[in-house]
């Protein structure tokens, strides 16, 4: 009798242990599928510059990825009108294009932009309606044109417009001393050396 | 009989001629210092003048001036609600950095780049606005420097004891150049039109008409000009 009881108890313990063990198994985690992360593009950064006479607006949109930045430039005459793209350029991540304070020409026919690369600046001139600047050029790079003609001077900055078609270009001499100022005439794509400094 | 040469008389004579020369020179220079900021239009620039069909000249280039609307409706639309601040209004023009800052009490109303005098220096000092004009014509200079500019917008003439009203120094909008942040003018303080309009609508005397004079009841705002233009 005692023997049977012991067997029964043993069986009970074994059964209970088995039961407990079964219930302490790692919970079954239902399979959940995680979707692949969708690469999201950063919304383009927008910069707006109104013309000094308030009659036009320049909009710059910057779309960045890991290696480059695409700059798009649009102009619009009146609120509510669809902006018109007048220029775009993609530069690598080390460069940048910015809108100078005096970007608009008097009368709003032209714009100039600054492209910076490794601390050096170059300046792009374009029309505000996207039409070619001249017969052969959609836009013009002031630094490239200047360097072709004046190897004795180095452009230090381009500050603004002296008149509707004249951009002010300041230089240093090759030895680093202060050089002359020039006017760049956007209608003839020529430089006029001045006897006075403009900065 | 031969006259004896008197060295003392001779020396005094030379000294007198020298003093006379210096006096004449100083007189000429002082007259030059009294010229108007706009050497040709001068006092004619103190009157409202709107010429919407005229063509201007600057740096030997023709330029089309902006049209000016002198209707009272346009004036009323702009002036309403320009500033809710209280406190004394003051305008500071920093010639060294070519900036303008306008304050009402301790609150900054606006700050922007300007162009002060290049062909003739903008004089430093503390001034008061005496008249505001919606637009006028300004002309001056000579040769390659000659300019004739109709519809100069938002003109705020200022003066003090040293620089009289007749000298014609002012803050105003400029449509003929965009080189703000650098001296460009013949003595006045040039501003972008958008900035000149904002300042004009805020500065005292409060705008009532297209020509608004300051008086005892509506004194002009103080304009403090300091520093040294580059």
PDB file of C-alpha atoms in Angstrom, chain A residues 50-55 101-102 104-108 157 159-166 168 170 183 185 196-199, chain B residues 58-59 61-63 65-67 112-113 118-119 154 174-184 192-195 197 230:
ATOM      1  CA  UNK A  50      12.774  89.859 -52.293  1.00  0.00           C
ATOM      2  CA  UNK A  51      14.088  92.502 -54.687  1.00  0.00           C
ATOM      3  CA  UNK A  52      14.873  95.899 -53.073  1.00  0.00           C
ATOM      4  CA  UNK A  53      11.947  97.501 -54.951  1.00  0.00           C
ATOM      5  CA  UNK A  54       9.639  94.648 -53.841  1.00  0.00           C
ATOM      6  CA  UNK A  55       8.627  93.836 -57.423  1.00  0.00           C
ATOM      7  CA  UNK A 101      22.633  90.665 -50.059  1.00  0.00           C
ATOM      8  CA  UNK A 102      22.909  92.779 -53.218  1.00  0.00           C
ATOM      9  CA  UNK A 104      19.417  91.919 -57.637  1.00  0.00           C
ATOM     10  CA  UNK A 105      20.532  94.459 -60.231  1.00  0.00           C
ATOM     11  CA  UNK A 106      18.787  97.857 -60.202  1.00  0.00           C
ATOM     12  CA  UNK A 107      15.715  97.264 -62.371  1.00  0.00           C
ATOM     13  CA  UNK A 108      15.781  93.536 -61.503  1.00  0.00           C
ATOM     14  CA  UNK A 157      35.080  90.039 -53.499  1.00  0.00           C
ATOM     15  CA  UNK A 159      29.915  93.295 -53.552  1.00  0.00           C
ATOM     16  CA  UNK A 160      26.998  94.506 -55.650  1.00  0.00           C
ATOM     17  CA  UNK A 161      25.790  96.670 -58.515  1.00  0.00           C
ATOM     18  CA  UNK A 162      27.086 100.173 -59.270  1.00  0.00           C
ATOM     19  CA  UNK A 163      24.400 100.606 -61.940  1.00  0.00           C
ATOM     20  CA  UNK A 164      21.832  98.409 -63.733  1.00  0.00           C
ATOM     21  CA  UNK A 165      24.478  96.530 -65.730  1.00  0.00           C
ATOM     22  CA  UNK A 166      27.701  97.138 -63.784  1.00  0.00           C
ATOM     23  CA  UNK A 168      31.586  95.895 -58.650  1.00  0.00           C
ATOM     24  CA  UNK A 170      37.383  94.285 -55.985  1.00  0.00           C
ATOM     25  CA  UNK A 183      33.209  97.214 -63.045  1.00  0.00           C
ATOM     26  CA  UNK A 185      29.627  95.117 -67.619  1.00  0.00           C
ATOM     27  CA  UNK A 196      38.967 104.400 -57.154  1.00  0.00           C
ATOM     28  CA  UNK A 197      38.324 101.547 -54.759  1.00  0.00           C
ATOM     29  CA  UNK A 198      34.762 100.523 -53.999  1.00  0.00           C
ATOM     30  CA  UNK A 199      35.405  98.919 -50.638  1.00  0.00           C
TER      31      UNK A 199
ATOM     32  CA  UNK B  58      23.711 107.519 -62.844  1.00  0.00           C
ATOM     33  CA  UNK B  59      27.284 106.432 -63.568  1.00  0.00           C
ATOM     34  CA  UNK B  61      23.832 104.912 -67.466  1.00  0.00           C
ATOM     35  CA  UNK B  62      20.168 105.630 -68.103  1.00  0.00           C
ATOM     36  CA  UNK B  63      17.872 104.215 -65.506  1.00  0.00           C
ATOM     37  CA  UNK B  65      12.915 105.205 -61.881  1.00  0.00           C
ATOM     38  CA  UNK B  66      10.139 103.380 -60.041  1.00  0.00           C
ATOM     39  CA  UNK B  67       6.653 104.803 -60.374  1.00  0.00           C
ATOM     40  CA  UNK B 112      19.740  96.881 -42.341  1.00  0.00           C
ATOM     41  CA  UNK B 113      22.693  97.769 -44.565  1.00  0.00           C
ATOM     42  CA  UNK B 118      31.598 108.080 -51.051  1.00  0.00           C
ATOM     43  CA  UNK B 119      31.986 111.173 -53.303  1.00  0.00           C
ATOM     44  CA  UNK B 154      10.926 108.021 -49.178  1.00  0.00           C
ATOM     45  CA  UNK B 174      17.943 104.357 -53.829  1.00  0.00           C
ATOM     46  CA  UNK B 175      16.944 102.548 -57.019  1.00  0.00           C
ATOM     47  CA  UNK B 176      20.088 103.251 -59.089  1.00  0.00           C
ATOM     48  CA  UNK B 177      22.567 100.992 -57.335  1.00  0.00           C
ATOM     49  CA  UNK B 178      22.504  97.873 -55.176  1.00  0.00           C
ATOM     50  CA  UNK B 179      25.764  97.988 -53.308  1.00  0.00           C
ATOM     51  CA  UNK B 180      24.460  98.430 -49.799  1.00  0.00           C
ATOM     52  CA  UNK B 181      26.993  97.819 -47.067  1.00  0.00           C
ATOM     53  CA  UNK B 182      29.480 100.049 -48.919  1.00  0.00           C
ATOM     54  CA  UNK B 183      29.722 103.836 -49.372  1.00  0.00           C
ATOM     55  CA  UNK B 184      28.130 104.884 -52.665  1.00  0.00           C
ATOM     56  CA  UNK B 192      17.010  99.766 -50.303  1.00  0.00           C
ATOM     57  CA  UNK B 193      13.526 100.954 -51.236  1.00  0.00           C
ATOM     58  CA  UNK B 194      11.917  98.247 -49.111  1.00  0.00           C
ATOM     59  CA  UNK B 195      13.901  99.455 -46.073  1.00  0.00           C
ATOM     60  CA  UNK B 197       9.630 102.632 -47.008  1.00  0.00           C
ATOM     61  CA  UNK B 230      35.715 102.793 -44.986  1.00  0.00           C
TER      62      UNK B 230
END
